[in-house]
CSV table of C-alpha atoms and ligand atoms in Angstrom, one decimal:
chain,number,residue,atom,x,y,z
S,1,MET,CA,22.2,4.3,-10.0
S,2,ALA,CA,21.8,2.7,-6.5
S,3,VAL,CA,24.8,1.0,-5.0
S,4,ASN,CA,24.7,-2.9,-4.9
S,5,VAL,CA,21.4,-3.0,-6.4
S,6,LYS,CA,20.6,-5.4,-9.4
S,7,ARG,CA,18.7,-3.7,-12.1
S,8,ILE,CA,16.8,-6.1,-14.6
S,9,SER,CA,18.8,-5.6,-17.8
S,10,GLU,CA,17.2,-5.1,-21.4
S,11,GLU,CA,18.2,-8.7,-22.3
S,12,GLU,CA,16.7,-10.3,-19.5
S,13,LEU,CA,13.3,-8.4,-20.3
S,14,ARG,CA,13.5,-9.6,-23.8
S,15,GLU,CA,14.0,-13.1,-22.7
S,16,GLN,CA,10.8,-12.7,-20.6
S,17,GLN,CA,8.9,-11.3,-23.6
S,18,ALA,CA,9.9,-14.3,-25.6
S,19,PHE,CA,8.0,-16.5,-22.9
S,20,SER,CA,5.3,-14.0,-22.9
S,21,ASP,CA,4.9,-14.7,-26.8
S,22,LYS,CA,5.2,-18.5,-25.9
S,23,ILE,CA,2.3,-18.3,-23.6
S,24,SER,CA,0.2,-16.4,-26.1
S,25,ALA,CA,0.9,-19.2,-28.6
S,26,VAL,CA,-0.2,-21.8,-25.9
S,27,LEU,CA,-3.4,-20.0,-25.0
S,28,SER,CA,-4.5,-19.6,-28.7
S,29,SER,CA,-4.0,-23.3,-29.1
S,30,ARG,CA,-6.1,-24.3,-25.9
S,31,TYR,CA,-8.7,-21.8,-25.9
S,32,THR,CA,-11.0,-20.6,-28.7
S,33,LYS,CA,-12.6,-17.7,-26.7
S,34,GLN,CA,-10.1,-15.3,-24.6
S,35,PRO,CA,-9.0,-16.7,-21.5
S,36,LEU,CA,-9.6,-14.9,-18.2
S,37,ALA,CA,-7.2,-14.3,-15.5
S,38,CYS,CA,-8.4,-13.1,-11.8
S,39,VAL,CA,-5.7,-11.5,-9.9
S,40,VAL,CA,-6.7,-11.3,-6.1
S,41,THR,CA,-4.7,-8.7,-4.2
S,42,TYR,CA,-4.3,-8.4,-0.1
S,43,GLY,CA,-2.4,-5.9,1.8
S,44,CYS,CA,-0.7,-2.8,1.3
S,45,GLN,CA,-0.5,-0.5,-1.8
S,46,GLN,CA,2.8,-1.9,-2.8
S,47,ASN,CA,1.0,-5.1,-3.2
S,48,VAL,CA,-1.7,-3.4,-5.4
S,49,ALA,CA,1.1,-1.7,-7.6
S,50,ASP,CA,2.7,-5.2,-8.0
S,51,SER,CA,-0.5,-6.5,-9.1
S,52,GLU,CA,-0.9,-3.9,-11.7
S,53,HIS,CA,2.3,-5.1,-13.1
S,54,ILE,CA,1.4,-8.7,-13.0
S,55,LYS,CA,-1.8,-7.7,-14.8
S,56,GLY,CA,0.3,-5.6,-17.4
S,57,MET,CA,2.4,-8.8,-18.4
S,58,LEU,CA,-0.9,-11.0,-18.4
S,59,ALA,CA,-2.6,-8.5,-20.8
S,60,ALA,CA,0.5,-8.8,-23.0
S,61,MET,CA,0.1,-12.5,-23.0
S,62,GLY,CA,-3.6,-12.3,-24.2
S,63,TYR,CA,-5.4,-12.8,-21.1
S,64,GLY,CA,-8.7,-10.9,-20.3
S,65,PHE,CA,-9.7,-10.3,-16.6
S,66,THR,CA,-12.5,-11.2,-14.3
S,67,GLU,CA,-13.1,-10.9,-10.7
S,68,ASP,CA,-15.0,-14.1,-10.6
S,69,ARG,CA,-12.4,-16.9,-9.8
S,70,LYS,CA,-14.3,-19.5,-11.1
S,71,ALA,CA,-14.7,-17.8,-14.6
S,72,ALA,CA,-10.7,-17.7,-14.7
S,73,LYS,CA,-8.3,-19.9,-16.2
S,74,LEU,CA,-5.8,-18.3,-14.1
S,75,VAL,CA,-6.1,-17.5,-10.6
S,76,ILE,CA,-3.4,-15.5,-8.8
S,77,PHE,CA,-3.4,-14.5,-5.1
S,78,ASN,CA,-1.0,-11.7,-4.3
S,79,THR,CA,-0.5,-12.1,-0.5
S,80,CYS,CA,0.4,-10.2,2.6
S,81,ALA,CA,2.2,-11.2,5.5
S,82,VAL,CA,1.9,-8.2,7.9
S,83,ARG,CA,-0.6,-10.0,10.1
S,84,GLU,CA,-2.0,-13.4,10.8
S,85,HIS,CA,-5.3,-12.5,9.7
S,86,ALA,CA,-4.5,-11.6,6.3
S,87,GLU,CA,-2.6,-15.2,6.0
S,88,ASP,CA,-5.7,-17.0,7.3
S,89,ARG,CA,-7.8,-15.4,4.7
S,90,VAL,CA,-5.4,-16.5,1.8
S,91,PHE,CA,-5.2,-20.1,3.2
S,92,GLY,CA,-9.3,-20.1,3.4
S,93,ASN,CA,-9.7,-18.8,-0.3
S,94,VAL,CA,-7.0,-21.0,-1.7
S,95,GLY,CA,-8.6,-24.0,-0.2
S,96,ALA,CA,-12.0,-23.0,-1.5
S,97,LEU,CA,-10.6,-23.4,-5.2
S,98,LYS,CA,-9.6,-27.0,-4.6
S,99,LYS,CA,-12.9,-28.4,-6.2
S,100,TYR,CA,-12.7,-26.1,-9.0
S,101,LYS,CA,-9.2,-27.1,-9.9
S,102,LEU,CA,-9.8,-30.6,-9.7
S,103,ALA,CA,-12.7,-30.5,-12.0
S,104,ASN,CA,-10.7,-27.9,-14.3
S,105,PRO,CA,-7.3,-29.3,-14.7
S,106,ASP,CA,-6.3,-26.9,-17.2
S,107,VAL,CA,-6.8,-24.0,-14.8
S,108,VAL,CA,-3.5,-22.5,-13.2
S,109,ILE,CA,-3.7,-21.6,-9.6
S,110,ALA,CA,-0.5,-19.2,-8.6
S,111,LEU,CA,0.7,-17.8,-5.3
S,112,CYS,CA,2.8,-14.7,-4.7
S,113,GLY,CA,3.6,-11.9,-2.4
S,114,CYS,CA,5.3,-11.2,1.0
S,115,MET,CA,3.5,-14.5,2.5
S,116,MET,CA,5.2,-16.9,0.1
S,117,GLN,CA,8.5,-15.3,0.8
S,118,GLN,CA,8.3,-17.2,4.3
S,119,GLN,CA,9.9,-20.6,4.2
S,120,HIS,CA,7.2,-22.0,6.6
S,121,ILE,CA,4.4,-21.0,4.5
S,122,ALA,CA,6.1,-22.3,1.1
S,123,ASP,CA,6.6,-25.6,3.0
S,124,LYS,CA,2.8,-25.5,4.0
S,125,ILE,CA,1.7,-24.9,0.5
S,126,LYS,CA,4.1,-27.7,-0.9
S,127,ALA,CA,2.6,-30.1,1.6
S,128,SER,CA,-1.0,-29.3,2.2
S,129,PHE,CA,-2.1,-27.7,-1.0
S,130,PRO,CA,-0.8,-29.9,-4.0
S,131,PHE,CA,-3.3,-28.4,-6.4
S,132,VAL,CA,-1.3,-25.1,-6.4
S,133,ASP,CA,0.7,-24.9,-9.4
S,134,LEU,CA,3.0,-22.1,-9.2
S,135,VAL,CA,4.6,-20.2,-6.1
S,136,PHE,CA,6.8,-17.1,-6.8
S,137,GLY,CA,8.3,-14.4,-4.4
S,138,THR,CA,8.7,-10.8,-4.2
S,139,HIS,CA,11.9,-10.6,-5.9
S,140,VAL,CA,10.9,-12.5,-9.3
S,141,VAL,CA,7.7,-10.8,-10.3
S,142,HIS,CA,9.2,-9.8,-13.5
S,143,ARG,CA,9.8,-13.3,-14.3
S,144,LEU,CA,6.3,-14.2,-14.4
S,145,PRO,CA,6.1,-14.9,-18.2
S,146,GLU,CA,8.9,-17.6,-17.8
S,147,LEU,CA,7.4,-19.1,-14.4
S,148,LEU,CA,4.0,-19.2,-15.7
S,149,TYR,CA,5.3,-20.9,-18.9
S,150,LYS,CA,6.8,-23.5,-16.9
S,151,ALA,CA,3.9,-24.1,-14.7
S,152,MET,CA,1.7,-24.5,-17.9
S,153,THR,CA,3.6,-26.7,-19.8
S,154,GLY,CA,5.8,-28.8,-17.2
S,155,ARG,CA,4.8,-31.5,-15.2
S,156,ARG,CA,6.0,-30.2,-12.1
S,157,ARG,CA,4.9,-27.5,-9.8
S,158,VAL,CA,7.1,-24.4,-9.8
S,159,PHE,CA,8.2,-23.0,-6.6
S,160,GLU,CA,10.6,-19.8,-7.3
S,161,LEU,CA,11.5,-18.0,-4.1
S,162,PRO,CA,14.9,-16.6,-4.2
S,163,ASP,CA,16.0,-14.9,-1.0
S,164,THR,CA,18.0,-12.1,-2.6
S,165,ASP,CA,18.2,-8.5,-1.4
S,166,GLY,CA,16.0,-7.6,-4.5
S,167,VAL,CA,16.1,-6.2,-7.7
S,168,ILE,CA,14.6,-3.2,-9.5
S,169,ALA,CA,12.8,-3.8,-12.6
S,170,GLU,CA,12.2,-1.0,-15.1
S,171,GLY,CA,10.1,-1.2,-18.2
S,172,LEU,CA,7.6,-3.9,-16.9
S,173,PRO,CA,4.0,-3.4,-18.7
S,174,VAL,CA,1.3,-2.1,-16.4
S,175,LYS,CA,-2.4,-2.2,-16.4
S,176,ARG,CA,-3.6,0.2,-13.9
S,177,ASP,CA,-6.8,-0.4,-11.9
S,178,ASN,CA,-8.0,3.5,-12.1
S,179,ASP,CA,-7.5,5.9,-15.0
S,180,ARG,CA,-7.3,8.9,-12.7
S,181,LYS,CA,-5.3,7.6,-9.7
S,182,ALA,CA,-2.2,5.9,-9.8
S,183,TRP,CA,0.5,4.1,-7.5
S,184,LEU,CA,3.8,5.0,-8.1
S,185,PRO,CA,6.6,3.2,-6.0
S,186,ILE,CA,9.9,5.3,-5.8
S,187,MET,CA,11.6,2.4,-3.5
S,188,TYR,CA,11.4,-1.1,-2.6
S,189,GLY,CA,12.2,-3.1,0.6
S,190,CYS,CA,12.9,-1.9,4.3
S,191,ASN,CA,15.9,-1.4,6.5
S,192,ASN,CA,14.1,-0.7,9.6
S,193,PHE,CA,13.7,-4.2,11.2
S,194,CYS,CA,11.1,-2.8,13.5
S,195,SER,CA,10.8,-5.8,15.9
S,196,TYR,CA,7.3,-6.8,15.1
S,197,CYS,CA,7.5,-6.4,11.5
S,198,VAL,CA,8.0,-9.2,8.7
S,199,VAL,CA,8.3,-6.8,6.0
S,200,PRO,CA,12.2,-6.5,5.8
S,201,TYR,CA,12.5,-10.1,5.7
S,202,VAL,CA,10.1,-10.6,2.9
S,203,ARG,CA,10.7,-7.6,0.9
S,204,GLY,CA,14.6,-7.3,1.1
S,205,ARG,CA,16.7,-4.2,1.6
S,206,GLU,CA,15.8,-0.7,0.8
S,207,ARG,CA,16.5,0.3,-2.8
S,208,SER,CA,15.6,3.2,-4.6
S,209,ARG,CA,14.4,3.8,-8.3
S,210,ALA,CA,16.6,6.2,-10.0
S,211,VAL,CA,15.3,10.0,-10.3
S,212,LYS,CA,15.1,9.7,-14.1
S,213,ASP,CA,13.0,6.4,-13.9
S,214,ILE,CA,10.5,7.9,-11.3
S,215,GLU,CA,10.2,11.4,-13.5
S,216,ALA,CA,9.7,9.5,-16.7
S,217,GLU,CA,6.9,7.3,-15.5
S,218,PHE,CA,5.3,10.4,-13.5
S,219,GLN,CA,5.5,12.5,-16.8
S,220,GLN,CA,3.9,9.5,-18.7
S,221,LEU,CA,1.1,9.4,-15.8
S,222,VAL,CA,0.3,13.1,-16.0
S,223,SER,CA,0.4,12.9,-19.8
S,224,GLU,CA,-2.4,10.3,-19.5
S,225,GLY,CA,-4.5,12.4,-17.4
S,226,TYR,CA,-3.8,11.0,-14.1
S,227,LYS,CA,-4.7,13.5,-11.3
S,228,GLU,CA,-3.6,12.0,-8.0
S,229,ILE,CA,-0.3,10.4,-8.0
S,230,THR,CA,0.8,8.5,-4.8
S,231,LEU,CA,4.6,7.9,-4.4
S,232,LEU,CA,5.0,4.6,-2.5
S,233,GLY,CA,7.6,3.3,-0.2
S,234,GLN,CA,7.8,1.5,3.2
S,235,ASN,CA,9.8,4.5,4.4
S,236,VAL,CA,9.8,7.1,1.8
S,237,ASN,CA,12.0,9.4,4.0
S,238,SER,CA,14.7,7.6,3.4
S,239,TYR,CA,14.4,7.6,-0.5
S,240,GLY,CA,17.6,8.2,-2.5
S,241,LYS,CA,20.1,7.4,0.7
S,242,ASP,CA,21.5,4.4,-1.4
S,243,LEU,CA,21.7,6.4,-4.7
S,244,GLU,CA,25.0,8.0,-6.0
S,245,PRO,CA,24.9,10.8,-6.2
S,246,ARG,CA,22.7,11.1,-3.1
S,247,VAL,CA,19.1,12.5,-3.6
S,248,THR,CA,16.8,13.2,-0.7
S,249,PHE,CA,12.9,12.7,-0.7
S,250,SER,CA,12.4,16.3,-0.4
S,251,GLN,CA,14.4,17.1,-3.5
S,252,LEU,CA,12.4,14.3,-5.4
S,253,LEU,CA,9.3,16.0,-4.3
S,254,ARG,CA,10.4,19.5,-5.6
S,255,ARG,CA,11.2,18.0,-8.9
S,256,LEU,CA,7.9,16.3,-9.4
S,257,ASN,CA,6.0,19.2,-8.1
S,258,ALA,CA,7.9,21.2,-10.8
S,259,GLN,CA,6.3,19.1,-13.6
S,260,GLU,CA,3.6,20.9,-15.7
S,261,GLY,CA,-0.2,20.0,-15.2
S,262,ASP,CA,-3.0,19.9,-12.9
S,263,PHE,CA,-2.4,17.1,-10.5
S,264,ARG,CA,-1.9,16.4,-6.9
S,265,ILE,CA,1.2,14.5,-5.1
S,266,ARG,CA,0.7,12.1,-2.2
S,267,PHE,CA,2.9,9.7,-0.6
S,268,MET,CA,3.4,7.1,2.1
S,269,THR,CA,4.5,5.9,4.4
S,270,SER,CA,6.6,8.3,6.3
S,271,HIS,CA,8.8,7.0,9.3
S,272,PRO,CA,8.9,9.5,12.3
S,273,LYS,CA,12.8,8.7,12.6
S,274,ASP,CA,13.7,9.9,9.0
S,275,CYS,CA,10.9,12.7,8.9
S,276,THR,CA,12.9,15.9,8.4
S,277,HIS,CA,11.9,19.7,8.8
S,278,GLU,CA,13.1,19.8,5.1
S,279,LEU,CA,10.5,17.4,4.3
S,280,LEU,CA,7.7,19.3,6.3
S,281,GLU,CA,8.7,22.6,4.6
S,282,THR,CA,8.9,21.0,1.2
S,283,MET,CA,5.0,19.9,1.6
S,284,ALA,CA,4.2,23.4,3.0
S,285,GLN,CA,5.8,25.0,0.1
S,286,CYS,CA,4.9,22.9,-2.9
S,287,ASP,CA,1.3,23.7,-3.9
S,288,LYS,CA,1.0,20.2,-5.7
S,289,VAL,CA,2.1,18.1,-2.8
S,290,ALA,CA,-0.8,17.3,-0.6
S,291,THR,CA,-0.7,18.5,3.1
S,292,HIS,CA,-1.4,14.9,4.5
S,293,LEU,CA,1.0,13.2,6.5
S,294,HIS,CA,0.6,9.6,7.1
S,295,LEU,CA,3.2,9.2,10.0
S,296,PRO,CA,2.6,6.1,12.0
S,297,PHE,CA,3.8,6.4,15.7
S,298,GLN,CA,2.5,2.9,16.4
S,299,SER,CA,2.9,3.6,20.4
S,300,GLY,CA,2.8,6.5,22.6
S,301,ASN,CA,5.0,5.0,25.4
S,302,ASN,CA,8.7,5.3,25.3
S,303,ARG,CA,9.5,1.8,26.7
S,304,ILE,CA,7.4,0.2,24.1
S,305,LEU,CA,8.8,2.2,21.2
S,306,LYS,CA,12.1,1.3,22.3
S,307,LEU,CA,11.3,-2.4,22.2
S,308,MET,CA,9.5,-2.2,19.1
S,309,ASN,CA,13.1,-0.7,17.6
S,310,ARG,CA,11.6,2.5,16.4
S,311,GLY,CA,14.2,4.8,16.7
S,312,TYR,CA,12.3,7.9,18.1
S,313,THR,CA,10.7,8.9,21.4
S,314,ARG,CA,7.1,10.1,22.1
S,315,GLU,CA,8.4,13.4,22.7
S,316,SER,CA,10.6,13.7,19.5
S,317,TYR,CA,7.4,12.5,17.7
S,318,LEU,CA,5.2,15.4,19.2
S,319,ALA,CA,7.9,17.6,18.4
S,320,LEU,CA,7.6,16.7,14.5
S,321,ILE,CA,3.9,17.1,14.8
S,322,ASP,CA,4.2,20.7,16.1
S,323,ASP,CA,6.6,21.6,13.4
S,324,ALA,CA,4.5,20.1,10.8
S,325,LYS,CA,1.4,22.2,12.3
S,326,ALA,CA,3.3,25.2,12.6
S,327,LEU,CA,4.2,25.1,8.8
S,328,MET,CA,1.1,23.8,7.5
S,329,GLY,CA,-1.6,25.2,9.9
S,330,ASP,CA,-5.1,24.0,9.3
S,331,ALA,CA,-4.1,22.5,5.8
S,332,LEU,CA,-2.5,19.6,7.6
S,333,SER,CA,-3.9,16.2,8.0
S,334,ILE,CA,-2.3,13.6,10.0
S,335,THR,CA,-3.0,9.8,10.0
S,336,SER,CA,-1.1,7.0,11.7
S,337,ASP,CA,-0.8,3.5,12.3
S,338,ILE,CA,-1.1,2.0,16.0
S,339,ILE,CA,-0.4,-1.4,17.1
S,340,VAL,CA,-2.3,-2.2,20.6
S,341,GLY,CA,-1.0,-5.1,22.9
S,342,PHE,CA,2.5,-5.4,21.8
S,343,PRO,CA,4.2,-8.2,23.8
S,344,GLY,CA,4.6,-7.3,27.4
S,345,GLU,CA,2.7,-3.8,27.0
S,346,THR,CA,0.6,-3.0,30.0
S,347,TYR,CA,-2.6,-1.0,30.5
S,348,GLU,CA,-0.9,2.0,31.7
S,349,GLU,CA,1.6,2.1,28.8
S,350,PHE,CA,-1.5,1.3,26.4
S,351,LEU,CA,-3.0,4.6,27.8
S,352,ASP,CA,0.1,6.5,26.8
S,353,THR,CA,-1.0,5.4,23.2
S,354,VAL,CA,-4.6,7.0,23.9
S,355,SER,CA,-3.0,10.3,25.3
S,356,LEU,CA,-1.0,10.6,22.3
S,357,THR,CA,-3.7,9.8,20.3
S,358,GLU,CA,-5.6,12.6,21.8
S,359,GLU,CA,-2.6,15.0,21.4
S,360,ILE,CA,-1.9,14.8,17.8
S,361,LYS,CA,-5.6,14.7,16.8
S,362,ALA,CA,-5.4,12.6,13.6
S,363,THR,CA,-8.0,12.6,11.0
S,364,GLY,CA,-7.9,8.9,10.7
S,365,LEU,CA,-6.3,5.9,12.3
S,366,PHE,CA,-5.2,2.3,11.2
S,367,THR,CA,-5.2,0.5,14.4
S,368,PHE,CA,-4.1,-3.2,14.7
S,369,ILE,CA,-3.9,-5.7,17.4
S,370,TYR,CA,-0.3,-7.1,17.8
S,371,SER,CA,0.0,-10.1,15.8
S,372,PRO,CA,3.0,-12.2,16.1
S,373,ARG,CA,5.1,-13.0,13.0
S,374,VAL,CA,7.4,-16.1,12.6
S,375,GLY,CA,11.2,-15.3,12.8
S,376,THR,CA,10.9,-11.4,14.2
S,377,PRO,CA,12.2,-10.6,17.7
S,378,ALA,CA,8.9,-9.6,19.1
S,379,ALA,CA,7.5,-13.2,18.4
S,380,ALA,CA,10.0,-14.3,21.2
S,381,MET,CA,8.7,-12.1,23.8
S,382,ASP,CA,6.5,-12.7,26.7
S,383,ASP,CA,3.1,-11.7,25.7
S,384,PRO,CA,1.0,-12.3,28.9
S,385,VAL,CA,-2.1,-10.1,28.1
S,386,SER,CA,-5.0,-12.2,26.4
S,387,TYR,CA,-6.5,-11.3,23.2
S,388,GLU,CA,-9.8,-10.4,24.8
S,389,ASP,CA,-8.2,-7.7,26.9
S,390,LYS,CA,-6.3,-6.5,24.0
S,391,SER,CA,-9.6,-6.1,22.0
S,392,ARG,CA,-11.0,-4.4,24.8
S,393,TRP,CA,-8.1,-2.0,24.7
S,394,MET,CA,-8.6,-1.4,21.1
S,395,ARG,CA,-12.5,-0.5,21.7
S,396,GLU,CA,-11.4,1.9,24.1
S,397,LEU,CA,-9.1,3.6,21.7
S,398,LEU,CA,-11.4,3.6,18.7
S,399,ALA,CA,-14.1,5.3,20.9
S,400,VAL,CA,-11.4,8.2,21.6
S,401,GLN,CA,-10.6,8.4,18.1
S,402,GLU,CA,-14.2,8.5,17.2
S,403,ARG,CA,-15.0,11.5,19.4
S,404,ILE,CA,-11.7,13.1,17.9
S,405,SER,CA,-12.9,12.6,14.4
S,406,ALA,CA,-16.3,14.0,14.9
S,407,GLU,CA,-14.9,17.0,16.6
S,408,GLN,CA,-12.3,17.5,13.8
S,409,MET,CA,-15.1,17.1,11.1
S,410,ALA,CA,-17.5,19.6,12.9
S,411,GLN,CA,-14.8,22.4,12.3
S,412,HIS,CA,-14.9,22.0,8.7
S,413,ALA,CA,-18.5,23.0,8.5
S,414,GLY,CA,-19.0,25.9,5.9
S,415,LYS,CA,-15.2,25.4,4.8
S,416,THR,CA,-14.6,25.1,0.8
S,417,PHE,CA,-12.0,22.6,-0.2
S,418,LYS,CA,-10.5,21.9,-3.6
S,419,CYS,CA,-11.1,18.2,-4.0
S,420,PHE,CA,-10.3,15.4,-6.3
S,421,VAL,CA,-13.6,13.4,-7.2
S,422,TYR,CA,-12.6,9.9,-7.3
S,423,GLY,CA,-15.7,7.9,-7.4
S,424,LYS,CA,-19.3,7.1,-6.3
S,425,GLY,CA,-20.3,8.0,-3.1
S,426,LYS,CA,-22.1,6.1,-0.3
S,427,LEU,CA,-24.6,8.3,1.1
S,428,GLY,CA,-27.1,7.8,-1.6
S,429,GLU,CA,-27.7,6.8,-5.2
S,430,HIS,CA,-26.6,10.3,-6.8
S,431,TYR,CA,-23.8,11.0,-4.4
S,432,LEU,CA,-19.9,11.3,-5.6
S,433,ALA,CA,-17.0,11.1,-3.4
S,434,ALA,CA,-14.1,13.5,-3.4
S,435,ARG,CA,-10.8,13.9,-1.4
S,436,THR,CA,-9.6,17.0,0.0
S,437,ASP,CA,-5.9,18.0,-0.1
S,438,GLY,CA,-5.7,16.8,3.6
S,439,ASN,CA,-7.2,13.4,2.7
S,440,LEU,CA,-10.9,14.1,4.1
S,441,ILE,CA,-13.6,12.4,2.1
S,442,ILE,CA,-16.6,14.9,1.0
S,443,GLU,CA,-19.6,13.4,-0.6
S,444,PHE,CA,-21.8,15.4,-2.8
S,445,GLU,CA,-24.4,15.2,-5.3
S,446,GLY,CA,-23.3,15.4,-9.0
S,447,GLY,CA,-23.1,13.8,-12.5
S,448,GLU,CA,-20.8,11.0,-12.9
S,449,ARG,CA,-18.9,13.0,-15.4
S,450,LEU,CA,-17.2,14.8,-12.7
S,451,ILE,CA,-15.3,11.9,-11.6
S,452,GLY,CA,-11.4,12.2,-12.3
S,453,THR,CA,-11.8,16.1,-12.1
S,454,PHE,CA,-10.8,18.6,-9.2
S,455,GLN,CA,-13.9,20.7,-8.2
S,456,ASN,CA,-14.3,23.2,-5.1
S,457,ILE,CA,-16.6,21.6,-2.7
S,458,LYS,CA,-18.3,23.5,0.3
S,459,VAL,CA,-18.9,21.3,3.4
S,460,THR,CA,-22.6,21.6,4.3
S,461,GLU,CA,-22.7,18.7,7.0
S,462,PRO,CA,-20.1,17.0,9.0
S,463,LEU,CA,-20.8,13.4,9.7
S,464,THR,CA,-18.3,11.3,11.8
S,465,TYR,CA,-16.2,9.9,9.1
S,466,VAL,CA,-17.4,11.8,5.9
S,467,LEU,CA,-18.5,15.3,5.2
S,468,LYS,CA,-21.4,16.1,3.3
S,469,GLY,CA,-21.0,18.9,0.9
S,470,GLU,CA,-22.0,20.7,-2.4
S,471,MET,CA,-20.3,22.2,-5.2
S,472,GLU,CA,-19.6,25.7,-5.3
S,473,PRO,CA,-21.8,27.4,-7.6
S,474,ALA,CA,-19.4,29.1,-9.9
S,475,ARG,CA,-18.4,25.7,-11.2
S,476,LYS,CA,-21.6,24.0,-10.9
S,477,GLU,CA,-22.9,21.6,-13.5
S,478,VAL,CA,-25.0,23.1,-16.1
R,501,5AD,N1,1.0,-6.9,14.2
R,501,5AD,C1,0.2,-5.9,14.2
R,501,5AD,N2,0.3,-4.9,13.4
R,501,5AD,C2,1.4,-4.8,12.6
R,501,5AD,N3,1.7,-3.9,11.6
R,501,5AD,C3,3.0,-4.4,11.0
R,501,5AD,N4,3.4,-5.6,11.6
R,501,5AD,C4,2.6,-5.9,12.5
R,501,5AD,C5,2.2,-7.1,13.4
R,501,5AD,N5,3.2,-7.8,13.4
R,501,5AD,C6,1.1,-2.7,11.3
R,501,5AD,C7,1.8,-1.5,11.8
R,501,5AD,C8,2.5,-0.9,10.3
R,501,5AD,C9,1.1,-1.4,9.4
R,501,5AD,C10,1.5,-1.6,7.9
R,501,5AD,O1,1.0,-2.5,10.1
R,501,5AD,O2,1.1,-0.6,12.2
R,501,5AD,O3,2.7,0.4,10.2
R,502,SF4,FE1,7.8,-2.9,9.1
R,502,SF4,FE2,9.1,-0.8,10.4
R,502,SF4,FE3,9.8,-1.4,8.0
R,502,SF4,FE4,7.4,-0.3,8.4
R,502,SF4,S1,9.3,0.7,8.9
R,502,SF4,S2,7.8,-2.0,6.8
R,502,SF4,S3,6.8,-1.4,10.3
R,502,SF4,S4,10.1,-2.9,9.4
């Protein structure tokens, strides 16, 4: 059990269950048809995982689901605070519900997630969005039944935003978006305080789930037929540091890899400062662990990395990549996050990011223009470069990565990969989309019943971002 972590007790869960039953009663007295809920999720996979629990709790109350906001009796926006753009979208979308709510006073509008955990945002919602009924923070998701009940039956709006270091709630119901591919959070929060990032403020300190709880959920997923299971944490490499006895992320991976069944394990995000040789070796040795490393470097310049409080240098990052390539060879695929235009970054310093991008040859990049976040140290730094200039730098970086991606893709022509077929493709009506171990996407023609299975696919034509391929004859559909 983690030190200093509040684990939600069975009794608290029972209390919530009682509220859930009360809501069911209210819903059946109010509506003759099954009421629908619309849960809109912004941001990262952790939010997607939280929304799956929210939907699990709502399903237990009797709600059905819709993607049409204006067909719903309950609309929940699960928000993201990482960049301003995400926040603006939420304000726009919430504002667009005003008329609907005024015409349908029985509809409940709720906001939750990282954005709400910031005081200035909660204040703005209170003052300028009076039609929002319920606002709850990241540490009280498990109390949704109680909070929703209060919002539905009381006369006041409910704002529940405790600023704790967080809790771990096991045993919540879950309704997953996909029946073959699952998200599995192994830890919550972040201790790193990168100077630009709001996450440690809104998600609290790092806390790891117990190995036995993760293993139980993992086994359950495998037995239900899930094939791709992605372990989630802001910094999975520091998993278990708060557990007693201590467990490393590598040890957890090895235990999960040893489970019976045909599945693939992915994980994200790795932090370079905590990524160890042991982890890379574990990835190389465990046959069910994908050889994909999402290892964000953010910047290729040491002065900027220091200002970002990242805790590694360009050289130590490159040493990690060399180590990973030596251990996994061609099977390895690397992806990264990059921030362009950190306060005070010069064009020459930005070019160090471009050259690091050239050196590591990532298969994919997630690139962001720096966005100031209230309360973070970087927001107080001088930021003289204009947004237009930063956008120009960004286009320059993307052009470089496009060339690298195309070169990398070209090297895969004729190779065969074991792939997980995850859904419909985009290249044409009969195309399916499949993911290789290294997170490349191959599209091929095939029947929909192949979705959710592993297949061997041979690359016939590399395009810029996807590969075109065909199923190996031995396993071709008959
Ligand atoms: N501005 C721009 N990008 C950011 N990220 C985090 N905070 C900011 C910010 N303030 C990016 C980082 C991180 C990813 C999830 O989002 O690259 O790795
Ligand atoms: Fe933010 Fe850094 Fe934590 Fe990632 S590691 S969530 S970028 S503070």
